[in-house]
Short mmCIF file of C-alpha atoms and ligand atoms in Angstrom, two decimals:
data_model
loop_
_atom_site.label_atom_id
_atom_site.label_comp_id
_atom_site.label_asym_id
_atom_site.label_seq_id
_atom_site.Cartn_x
_atom_site.Cartn_y
_atom_site.Cartn_z
CA UNK A 1 13.86 17.17 -40.69
CA UNK A 2 15.20 17.72 -37.20
CA UNK A 3 18.73 18.52 -36.07
CA UNK A 4 20.75 15.33 -35.45
CA UNK A 5 20.28 14.43 -31.77
CA UNK A 6 23.17 15.19 -29.42
CA UNK A 7 21.91 13.48 -26.29
CA UNK A 8 20.18 10.14 -25.69
CA UNK A 9 18.30 8.27 -23.02
CA UNK A 10 17.72 4.51 -23.12
CA UNK A 11 14.86 3.00 -21.07
CA UNK A 12 14.77 -0.78 -20.77
CA UNK A 13 11.87 -2.99 -19.68
CA UNK A 14 11.48 -6.76 -19.39
CA UNK A 15 14.24 -9.24 -18.76
CA UNK A 16 17.95 -8.91 -17.94
CA UNK A 17 18.81 -9.38 -21.57
CA UNK A 18 16.98 -6.17 -22.36
CA UNK A 19 18.99 -4.43 -19.63
CA UNK A 20 22.15 -5.75 -21.28
CA UNK A 21 20.97 -4.68 -24.76
CA UNK A 22 20.08 -1.25 -23.36
CA UNK A 23 23.62 -0.82 -22.03
CA UNK A 24 25.10 -1.83 -25.36
CA UNK A 25 22.84 0.56 -27.28
CA UNK A 26 23.89 3.36 -24.92
CA UNK A 27 27.57 2.50 -25.45
CA UNK A 28 27.03 2.45 -29.21
CA UNK A 29 25.35 5.86 -29.25
CA UNK A 30 28.16 7.14 -27.01
CA UNK A 31 30.79 5.80 -29.42
CA UNK A 32 29.00 7.73 -32.16
CA UNK A 33 29.50 11.05 -30.41
CA UNK A 34 26.26 11.37 -28.45
CA UNK A 35 26.18 12.01 -24.71
CA UNK A 36 23.77 10.56 -22.14
CA UNK A 37 20.90 12.72 -20.86
CA UNK A 38 19.75 12.22 -17.26
CA UNK A 39 16.14 11.49 -18.27
CA UNK A 40 13.77 11.26 -21.23
CA UNK A 41 12.42 14.80 -20.75
CA UNK A 42 15.76 16.40 -21.58
CA UNK A 43 17.04 13.88 -24.16
CA UNK A 44 17.11 14.59 -27.91
CA UNK A 45 16.68 10.86 -28.58
CA UNK A 46 14.78 8.36 -26.44
CA UNK A 47 15.19 4.63 -27.01
CA UNK A 48 12.34 2.59 -25.53
CA UNK A 49 13.68 -0.94 -25.18
CA UNK A 50 10.43 -2.86 -24.83
CA UNK A 51 9.13 -6.25 -23.69
CA UNK A 52 6.42 -8.30 -25.44
CA UNK A 53 6.14 -11.21 -23.02
CA UNK A 54 2.70 -10.39 -21.60
CA UNK A 55 -0.07 -8.13 -22.89
CA UNK A 56 0.45 -5.56 -20.13
CA UNK A 57 4.16 -5.24 -20.88
CA UNK A 58 3.49 -4.79 -24.61
CA UNK A 59 0.70 -2.22 -24.09
CA UNK A 60 2.95 -0.27 -21.81
CA UNK A 61 5.32 0.41 -24.70
CA UNK A 62 2.70 2.54 -26.48
CA UNK A 63 1.57 4.41 -23.37
CA UNK A 64 5.23 5.17 -22.66
CA UNK A 65 5.63 6.54 -26.18
CA UNK A 66 2.61 8.82 -25.60
CA UNK A 67 4.09 10.08 -22.38
CA UNK A 68 7.18 11.40 -24.15
CA UNK A 69 5.23 14.42 -25.45
CA UNK A 70 6.39 17.47 -23.49
CA UNK A 71 4.29 20.28 -22.02
CA UNK A 72 5.31 22.67 -24.83
CA UNK A 73 4.11 20.17 -27.44
CA UNK A 74 7.62 19.15 -28.52
CA UNK A 75 9.00 15.65 -28.21
CA UNK A 76 12.33 13.83 -28.61
CA UNK A 77 13.18 11.57 -31.52
CA UNK A 78 11.77 8.19 -30.51
CA UNK A 79 13.23 4.76 -31.26
CA UNK A 80 11.07 1.74 -30.47
CA UNK A 81 13.50 -1.10 -29.69
CA UNK A 82 13.30 -4.52 -28.09
CA UNK A 83 10.74 -7.28 -28.43
CA UNK A 84 7.65 -5.13 -29.17
CA UNK A 85 9.63 -3.55 -32.01
CA UNK A 86 10.47 -7.01 -33.36
CA UNK A 87 6.90 -8.27 -33.03
CA UNK A 88 5.17 -5.23 -34.54
CA UNK A 89 7.66 -3.91 -37.11
CA UNK A 90 5.92 -1.55 -39.59
CA UNK A 91 2.67 -1.90 -37.64
CA UNK A 92 4.20 0.12 -34.79
CA UNK A 93 4.48 3.16 -37.08
CA UNK A 94 0.82 2.84 -38.03
CA UNK A 95 -0.24 2.74 -34.39
CA UNK A 96 1.36 6.10 -33.57
CA UNK A 97 3.01 8.88 -35.52
CA UNK A 98 5.31 9.48 -32.57
CA UNK A 99 7.57 6.54 -33.39
CA UNK A 100 10.47 7.65 -35.63
CA UNK A 101 12.27 4.33 -35.95
CA UNK A 102 11.70 0.68 -35.10
CA UNK A 103 14.66 -1.56 -34.33
CA UNK A 104 14.61 -5.21 -33.29
CA UNK A 105 16.92 -6.96 -30.80
CA UNK A 106 19.16 -8.43 -33.53
CA UNK A 107 19.53 -5.19 -35.51
CA UNK A 108 20.38 -2.54 -32.94
CA UNK A 109 24.00 -2.26 -34.06
CA UNK A 110 22.51 -0.26 -36.97
CA UNK A 111 20.97 2.30 -34.62
CA UNK A 112 23.37 5.18 -35.44
CA UNK A 113 22.48 5.07 -39.17
CA UNK A 114 18.81 4.78 -38.32
CA UNK A 115 19.00 7.81 -36.04
CA UNK A 116 20.61 9.83 -38.83
CA UNK A 117 17.92 8.68 -41.28
CA UNK A 118 15.14 9.47 -38.82
CA UNK A 119 16.55 12.94 -38.18
CA UNK A 120 16.53 13.45 -41.96
CA UNK A 121 12.81 12.66 -41.98
CA UNK A 122 12.44 8.99 -42.91
CA UNK A 123 11.02 6.42 -40.52
CA UNK A 124 13.34 3.40 -40.77
CA UNK A 125 12.30 -0.06 -39.62
CA UNK A 126 14.90 -2.79 -39.09
CA UNK A 127 13.72 -6.11 -37.74
CA UNK A 128 16.26 -8.21 -39.66
CA UNK A 129 17.99 -11.12 -38.05
CA UNK A 130 21.23 -10.65 -40.01
CA UNK A 131 23.83 -13.37 -40.48
CA UNK A 132 26.55 -11.07 -39.17
CA UNK A 133 26.08 -10.89 -35.44
CA UNK A 134 25.56 -7.47 -33.84
CA UNK A 135 28.23 -8.52 -31.33
CA UNK A 136 30.87 -8.39 -34.06
CA UNK A 137 30.31 -4.70 -34.69
CA UNK A 138 29.35 -3.25 -31.32
CA UNK A 139 32.05 -1.19 -29.58
CA UNK A 140 34.14 -3.03 -26.97
CA UNK A 141 32.97 -2.84 -23.34
CA UNK A 142 34.73 -0.32 -21.11
CA UNK A 143 33.31 0.78 -17.78
CA UNK A 144 31.23 -1.58 -15.68
CA UNK A 145 29.40 -1.57 -12.39
CA UNK A 146 30.41 -4.23 -9.82
CA UNK A 147 27.79 -6.61 -11.17
CA UNK A 148 27.65 -7.00 -14.94
CA UNK A 149 25.43 -8.86 -17.38
CA UNK A 150 26.95 -10.68 -20.33
CA UNK A 151 24.84 -12.27 -23.07
CA UNK A 152 26.33 -15.61 -24.13
CA UNK A 153 23.37 -17.19 -25.87
CA UNK A 154 20.35 -15.66 -27.46
CA UNK A 155 17.10 -16.93 -28.90
CA UNK A 156 15.01 -19.99 -28.27
CA UNK A 157 14.13 -23.16 -30.17
CA UNK A 158 11.86 -24.55 -27.48
CA UNK A 159 8.57 -23.01 -28.62
CA UNK A 160 6.62 -23.27 -25.40
CA UNK A 161 3.08 -22.78 -26.65
CA UNK A 162 2.41 -19.60 -24.61
CA UNK A 163 5.65 -17.76 -25.38
CA UNK A 164 6.64 -15.04 -27.86
CA UNK A 165 10.39 -15.24 -27.27
CA UNK A 166 11.21 -17.67 -30.13
CA UNK A 167 9.55 -15.15 -32.47
CA UNK A 168 11.01 -11.95 -31.00
CA UNK A 169 14.55 -13.21 -30.36
CA UNK A 170 14.88 -15.76 -33.12
CA UNK A 171 16.60 -19.15 -33.12
CA UNK A 172 19.11 -20.25 -30.47
CA UNK A 173 22.56 -18.85 -31.19
CA UNK A 174 25.63 -19.26 -28.96
CA UNK A 175 28.36 -16.63 -29.07
CA UNK A 176 31.92 -17.95 -29.52
CA UNK A 177 33.74 -18.66 -26.25
CA UNK A 178 36.71 -16.45 -27.17
CA UNK A 179 34.43 -13.41 -27.70
CA UNK A 180 32.67 -14.02 -24.41
CA UNK A 181 35.92 -14.39 -22.47
CA UNK A 182 37.26 -11.21 -24.10
CA UNK A 183 34.13 -9.34 -23.06
CA UNK A 184 34.34 -10.74 -19.53
CA UNK A 185 37.97 -9.59 -19.35
CA UNK A 186 36.97 -6.10 -20.47
CA UNK A 187 34.19 -6.01 -17.88
CA UNK A 188 36.60 -7.11 -15.14
CA UNK A 189 39.06 -4.40 -16.15
CA UNK A 190 36.17 -1.94 -16.18
CA UNK A 191 35.23 -2.73 -12.58
CA UNK A 192 33.02 -5.86 -12.60
CA UNK A 193 33.45 -8.34 -9.75
CA UNK A 194 30.39 -10.38 -10.57
CA UNK A 195 29.27 -11.54 -14.00
CA UNK A 196 25.87 -12.96 -14.79
CA UNK A 197 25.87 -14.93 -18.03
CA UNK A 198 22.62 -14.38 -19.87
CA UNK A 199 20.64 -16.41 -22.36
CA UNK A 200 17.00 -17.27 -23.00
CA UNK A 201 18.27 -20.83 -22.57
CA UNK A 202 21.67 -20.06 -21.17
CA UNK A 203 22.43 -23.65 -20.28
CA UNK A 204 21.99 -24.61 -23.94
CA UNK A 205 25.15 -22.59 -24.66
CA UNK A 206 27.57 -24.67 -26.69
CA UNK A 207 30.56 -24.12 -28.94
CA UNK A 208 29.78 -27.33 -30.77
CA UNK A 209 31.40 -29.61 -28.23
CA UNK A 210 31.88 -27.88 -24.87
CA UNK A 211 28.93 -26.74 -22.79
CA UNK A 212 28.26 -23.90 -20.36
CA UNK A 213 30.34 -25.49 -17.60
CA UNK A 214 33.47 -25.00 -19.74
CA UNK A 215 32.63 -21.38 -20.29
CA UNK A 216 32.10 -20.85 -16.56
CA UNK A 217 35.50 -22.41 -15.86
CA UNK A 218 37.17 -20.07 -18.37
CA UNK A 219 35.54 -17.02 -16.79
CA UNK A 220 36.45 -18.20 -13.29
CA UNK A 221 40.12 -17.88 -14.33
CA UNK A 222 39.77 -14.13 -14.97
CA UNK A 223 41.43 -11.95 -12.32
CA UNK A 224 38.94 -9.85 -10.43
CA UNK A 225 35.86 -11.96 -11.21
CA UNK A 226 34.79 -13.29 -7.84
CA UNK A 227 31.23 -14.27 -8.55
CA UNK A 228 29.62 -15.97 -11.54
CA UNK A 229 25.92 -16.53 -12.12
CA UNK A 230 23.86 -17.61 -15.12
CA UNK A 231 20.24 -17.34 -16.22
CA UNK A 232 17.76 -18.45 -17.49
CA UNK A 233 18.15 -22.21 -17.62
CA UNK A 234 15.78 -24.73 -19.16
CA UNK A 235 15.27 -27.97 -17.17
CA UNK A 236 16.03 -30.22 -20.14
CA UNK A 237 19.41 -28.55 -20.76
CA UNK A 238 20.60 -29.01 -17.18
CA UNK A 239 23.52 -31.36 -17.91
CA UNK A 240 25.40 -33.41 -15.32
CA UNK A 241 28.57 -31.48 -16.21
CA UNK A 242 26.87 -28.17 -15.41
CA UNK A 243 25.47 -29.59 -12.18
CA UNK A 244 28.97 -30.80 -11.24
CA UNK A 245 30.31 -27.30 -11.86
CA UNK A 246 28.23 -26.15 -8.88
CA UNK A 247 30.25 -28.46 -6.65
CA UNK A 248 33.61 -27.66 -8.22
CA UNK A 249 33.88 -23.97 -9.08
CA UNK A 250 34.08 -21.71 -6.01
CA UNK A 251 33.21 -18.59 -8.01
CA UNK A 252 29.98 -20.14 -9.26
CA UNK A 253 27.34 -18.86 -6.85
CA UNK A 254 24.93 -21.26 -5.11
CA UNK A 255 21.86 -20.05 -6.98
CA UNK A 256 19.90 -21.58 -9.82
CA UNK A 257 16.94 -20.07 -11.64
CA UNK A 258 15.13 -23.05 -13.10
CA UNK A 259 11.59 -22.25 -14.27
CA UNK A 260 9.07 -25.09 -14.16
CA UNK A 261 5.92 -23.07 -15.06
CA UNK A 262 3.41 -25.65 -13.79
CA UNK A 263 3.21 -28.88 -11.80
CA UNK A 264 0.66 -30.86 -13.82
CA UNK A 265 2.10 -33.12 -16.51
CA UNK A 266 -1.01 -32.61 -18.63
CA UNK A 267 -0.45 -28.84 -18.57
CA UNK A 268 3.33 -29.16 -19.04
CA UNK A 269 2.63 -31.21 -22.14
CA UNK A 270 0.12 -28.67 -23.47
CA UNK A 271 2.77 -26.02 -22.81
CA UNK A 272 5.28 -28.07 -24.86
CA UNK A 273 7.74 -27.93 -21.96
CA UNK A 274 9.50 -31.23 -22.79
CA UNK A 275 9.89 -32.14 -19.12
CA UNK A 276 7.57 -33.64 -16.55
CA UNK A 277 7.09 -32.68 -12.92
CA UNK A 278 9.02 -35.80 -11.88
CA UNK A 279 11.97 -35.20 -14.24
CA UNK A 280 12.16 -31.60 -13.02
CA UNK A 281 12.20 -32.71 -9.37
CA UNK A 282 14.87 -35.27 -10.19
CA UNK A 283 17.06 -32.53 -11.70
CA UNK A 284 16.60 -30.43 -8.56
CA UNK A 285 17.61 -33.42 -6.47
CA UNK A 286 20.84 -33.83 -8.44
CA UNK A 287 21.61 -30.12 -8.16
CA UNK A 288 21.09 -30.25 -4.39
CA UNK A 289 23.30 -33.30 -4.09
CA UNK A 290 26.09 -31.35 -5.81
CA UNK A 291 25.53 -28.15 -3.86
CA UNK A 292 23.35 -28.73 -0.77
CA UNK A 293 23.00 -25.05 0.15
CA UNK A 294 21.88 -23.93 -3.33
CA UNK A 295 19.00 -21.48 -3.61
CA UNK A 296 16.48 -22.45 -6.27
CA UNK A 297 14.22 -19.92 -7.94
CA UNK A 298 11.52 -20.46 -10.51
CA UNK A 299 8.88 -18.99 -12.82
CA UNK A 300 5.23 -19.99 -12.75
CA UNK A 301 2.23 -19.42 -14.96
CA UNK A 302 -1.28 -19.84 -13.53
CA UNK A 303 -4.37 -20.22 -15.68
CA UNK A 304 -2.84 -21.78 -18.78
CA UNK A 305 -5.75 -22.84 -21.06
CA UNK A 306 -7.45 -25.94 -19.65
CA UNK A 307 -5.86 -25.66 -16.19
CA UNK A 308 -8.23 -27.22 -13.66
CA UNK A 309 -8.22 -26.90 -9.88
CA UNK A 310 -6.49 -30.31 -9.81
CA UNK A 311 -3.80 -29.14 -12.21
CA UNK A 312 -3.25 -26.07 -10.09
CA UNK A 313 -2.98 -28.23 -6.95
CA UNK A 314 -0.07 -30.01 -8.69
CA UNK A 315 1.67 -26.66 -9.09
CA UNK A 316 1.33 -26.02 -5.34
CA UNK A 317 2.68 -29.50 -4.75
CA UNK A 318 5.82 -28.82 -6.76
CA UNK A 319 6.27 -25.53 -4.90
CA UNK A 320 6.15 -27.39 -1.58
CA UNK A 321 8.49 -30.06 -2.92
CA UNK A 322 11.19 -27.64 -4.09
CA UNK A 323 10.83 -24.94 -1.40
CA UNK A 324 11.90 -22.08 -3.68
CA UNK A 325 14.11 -19.37 -2.25
CA UNK A 326 12.57 -16.91 -4.71
CA UNK A 327 10.03 -17.03 -7.53
CA UNK A 328 8.24 -15.06 -10.21
CA UNK A 329 4.63 -15.93 -10.92
CA UNK A 330 2.33 -14.67 -13.64
CA UNK A 331 -1.21 -14.95 -14.87
CA UNK A 332 -1.29 -16.55 -18.29
CA UNK A 333 -1.49 -13.88 -20.98
CA UNK A 334 -2.62 -14.98 -24.46
CA UNK A 335 -0.09 -13.73 -27.01
CA UNK A 336 -1.02 -13.20 -30.63
CA UNK A 337 0.47 -15.83 -32.93
CA UNK A 338 1.23 -18.38 -30.20
CA UNK A 339 -0.54 -21.77 -30.24
CA UNK A 340 -1.94 -21.42 -26.70
CA UNK A 341 -3.79 -18.21 -27.56
CA UNK A 342 -6.34 -20.15 -29.59
CA UNK A 343 -6.57 -23.23 -27.36
CA UNK A 344 -10.01 -24.03 -25.94
CA UNK A 345 -10.90 -23.62 -22.25
CA UNK A 346 -9.22 -20.29 -21.63
CA UNK A 347 -9.36 -19.76 -17.87
CA UNK A 348 -11.53 -16.85 -16.63
CA UNK A 349 -9.70 -13.85 -15.16
CA UNK A 350 -11.25 -14.25 -11.68
CA UNK A 351 -10.04 -17.85 -11.48
CA UNK A 352 -6.53 -16.79 -12.49
CA UNK A 353 -6.55 -13.97 -9.93
CA UNK A 354 -7.55 -16.30 -7.16
CA UNK A 355 -4.98 -18.97 -8.10
CA UNK A 356 -2.21 -16.41 -8.41
CA UNK A 357 -2.99 -15.14 -4.91
CA UNK A 358 -2.86 -18.63 -3.44
CA UNK A 359 0.35 -19.43 -5.32
CA UNK A 360 2.06 -16.22 -4.27
CA UNK A 361 1.07 -16.74 -0.63
CA UNK A 362 2.65 -20.19 -0.73
CA UNK A 363 5.79 -18.95 -2.51
CA UNK A 364 6.17 -16.16 0.05
CA UNK A 365 6.04 -18.70 2.89
CA UNK A 366 8.91 -20.62 1.34
CA UNK A 367 11.06 -17.60 0.57
CA UNK A 368 10.55 -16.31 4.10
CA UNK A 369 11.52 -19.73 5.47
CA UNK A 370 14.63 -19.75 3.28
CA UNK A 371 15.63 -16.29 4.46
CA UNK A 372 14.87 -17.11 8.13
CA UNK A 373 17.16 -20.12 7.97
CA UNK A 374 20.09 -17.81 7.16
CA UNK A 375 19.52 -15.44 10.11
CA UNK A 376 22.42 -15.33 12.56
CA UNK A 377 24.89 -16.59 9.98
CA UNK A 378 27.97 -14.79 8.70
CA UNK A 379 28.21 -14.20 4.98
CA UNK A 380 29.78 -11.89 2.40
CA UNK A 381 27.75 -9.38 0.47
CA UNK A 382 28.64 -7.50 -2.70
CA UNK A 383 27.28 -3.99 -2.26
CA UNK A 384 25.30 -2.93 -5.31
CA UNK A 385 23.26 0.10 -4.20
CA UNK A 386 22.47 2.63 -1.51
CA UNK A 387 19.60 2.05 0.91
CA UNK A 388 16.91 4.63 1.66
CA UNK A 389 18.19 5.46 5.15
CA UNK A 390 21.35 7.53 5.66
CA UNK A 391 24.42 5.30 5.93
CA UNK A 392 22.46 2.28 4.71
CA UNK A 393 23.76 0.13 1.85
CA UNK A 394 22.29 -2.92 0.14
CA UNK A 395 24.32 -5.88 -1.03
CA UNK A 396 23.73 -9.42 -2.27
CA UNK A 397 24.63 -12.66 -0.53
CA UNK A 398 25.86 -15.61 -2.60
CA UNK A 399 22.22 -16.80 -2.55
CA UNK A 400 21.13 -13.51 -4.15
CA UNK A 401 19.35 -12.26 -1.05
CA UNK A 402 19.42 -8.49 -0.58
CA UNK A 403 20.87 -7.48 2.80
CA UNK A 404 20.31 -4.00 4.27
CA UNK A 405 23.25 -2.93 6.40
CA UNK A 406 24.61 0.24 7.97
CA UNK A 407 28.17 0.73 6.77
CA UNK A 408 30.51 3.30 5.31
CA UNK A 409 31.58 0.83 2.63
CA UNK A 410 30.90 1.77 -1.00
CA UNK A 411 29.16 0.26 -3.98
CA UNK A 412 31.36 -2.54 -5.35
CA UNK A 413 32.84 -3.43 -1.95
CA UNK A 414 32.51 -6.97 -0.62
CA UNK A 415 31.96 -6.97 3.13
CA UNK A 416 31.33 -9.58 5.80
CA UNK A 417 28.01 -9.31 7.58
CA UNK A 418 25.90 -11.24 10.00
CA UNK A 419 22.22 -11.35 9.09
CA UNK A 420 19.79 -10.37 11.83
CA UNK A 421 16.26 -10.20 10.41
CA UNK A 422 14.40 -11.96 7.60
CA UNK A 423 11.61 -10.77 5.30
CA UNK A 424 10.22 -12.53 2.20
CA UNK A 425 12.39 -10.45 -0.18
CA UNK A 426 15.27 -9.18 1.94
CA UNK A 427 17.37 -9.51 5.08
CA UNK A 428 18.64 -7.07 7.67
CA UNK A 429 22.25 -7.39 8.74
CA UNK A 430 25.14 -5.87 10.68
CA UNK A 431 28.85 -5.73 9.93
CA UNK A 432 30.47 -8.96 11.03
CA UNK A 433 32.83 -7.09 13.37
CA UNK A 434 29.95 -5.27 15.09
CA UNK A 435 28.00 -7.01 17.84
CA UNK A 436 24.39 -7.55 16.86
CA UNK A 437 22.06 -5.44 19.05
N1 LIG B 1 13.54 -18.93 -20.84
C1 LIG B 1 13.19 -17.56 -20.72
C2 LIG B 1 11.84 -17.26 -20.24
C3 LIG B 1 11.47 -15.90 -20.71
S1 LIG B 1 9.96 -15.42 -20.28
C4 LIG B 1 14.19 -16.67 -20.11
O1 LIG B 1 15.25 -16.50 -20.61
O2 LIG B 1 13.94 -15.99 -19.10
C5 LIG B 1 10.03 -15.30 -18.52
C6 LIG B 1 8.84 -15.94 -17.89
O3 LIG B 1 7.66 -15.27 -18.31
C7 LIG B 1 8.63 -17.38 -18.29
O4 LIG B 1 9.43 -18.24 -17.57
C8 LIG B 1 7.17 -17.55 -17.99
O5 LIG B 1 6.96 -17.91 -16.64
C9 LIG B 1 6.58 -16.16 -18.20
N2 LIG B 1 5.78 -16.10 -19.42
C10 LIG B 1 6.18 -16.29 -20.70
N3 LIG B 1 5.14 -16.17 -21.55
C11 LIG B 1 4.05 -15.90 -20.80
C12 LIG B 1 2.67 -15.68 -21.09
N4 LIG B 1 2.20 -15.74 -22.34
N5 LIG B 1 1.83 -15.40 -20.06
C13 LIG B 1 2.29 -15.37 -18.79
N6 LIG B 1 3.58 -15.57 -18.46
C14 LIG B 1 4.46 -15.83 -19.44
FE1 LIG B 2 9.82 -18.98 -23.89
FE2 LIG B 2 9.88 -21.57 -23.37
FE3 LIG B 2 11.81 -20.47 -24.83
FE4 LIG B 2 11.68 -19.92 -22.22
S1 LIG B 2 12.05 -21.95 -23.13
S2 LIG B 2 11.98 -18.46 -23.88
S3 LIG B 2 9.47 -19.92 -21.87
S4 LIG B 2 9.66 -20.65 -25.42
FE1 LIG B 3 10.47 -9.53 -22.74
FE2 LIG B 3 11.84 -9.98 -24.93
FE3 LIG B 3 12.95 -10.40 -22.58
S1 LIG B 3 9.69 -10.38 -24.63
S2 LIG B 3 11.22 -11.02 -21.33
S3 LIG B 3 12.29 -8.45 -23.36
S4 LIG B 3 13.23 -11.62 -24.40
#
């Protein structure tokens, strides 16, 4: 038995959806009378909202649990949440006594009862995927930063052979349009100027007839929402209507995250990606025809089982063909329970390391080239954080580039700047009214 916790701290790892879930868990605990603590050392309850996507991310969850023990030997109540919680369930409690409750991504609306039960001495585990959606019982959104996430679709039916997400997030489910628009309205009222629609396959969102483009149009009508983004999209769900939306909706930002993973058709097939290199490139072509200035970003995996030097060369080829503005690249990590984990010809670590280095060097060349091409141009940034230097703020361009600028504007302001310098992951800029030095 411990006293019921009064303060909480939520720590999220992994993808944007976990960030979103973390915010909603915090709001839920707040609605149940708890107050936020500034960090995990001072909190009565710590929620670790974990990621299972690669081995390193999953292992980190347990080392983070261990680190919650304080110098005087005490520790907070600990909730393991997120995708590791879903994947491990009861097993998590066996691995360490420090975990007081385990709650999966579809069950976190039950967190307050679980916290009460854990404080009373039991160690509840809830990895249900209940028929009643958590969204129907979570408290309404209130305050928001200038840039908000909004989950519209969750889960995945694609079953790429390397990936745990279909198991940790469950089957594809789209939230009803009316609920999403209501949440977007609440976020706008709470201060959001930009909304990023989230889903594991966000472009598979559907209300039975209308697709994501309709939803984007509905959100574009909300007062105060000036920028709309969406991620992550799957190449095979990139409909012509959604592509057309990029030409037609001014609030829809010129940025598309469209992971390809690999450039070799043999590997794409072994990954169960349901697209080829050529069909992917064709989709990119159509997107660029609709919105010529669009920034494309992608995800890549090197060292998938059986990947040869020739296969890898095809990945570099697709990188050169698309000229990504930004990209995330990973070494293949075998995940328990996925088909690829037991495929023959697992690629040695040194080979993966070397390929990842070559891939990242190539990707950096393209992102630097993309950023260089925007130098000297005027654009509008939405300020989202403070820079390290006094008077310095950082904001995002429509193409999601971070611009460092000296200004007395505040977080949430949209200001006109001229970019002056380019780096692979950021730009320097000056206020548009100031003469560049
Ligand atoms: N469609 C998803 C993808 C989630 S995983 C989404 O909503 O974001 C994000 C990226 O992690 C994938 O695109 C893939 O590049 C990478 N990834 C997934 N499983 C992996 C594994 N087993 N090893 C290495 N990288 C992996
Ligand atoms: Fe994972 Fe593939 Fe689904 Fe993306 S589409 S979440 S990579 S299984
Ligand atoms: Fe990680 Fe789960 Fe997101 S495994 S990437 S937190 S969906």
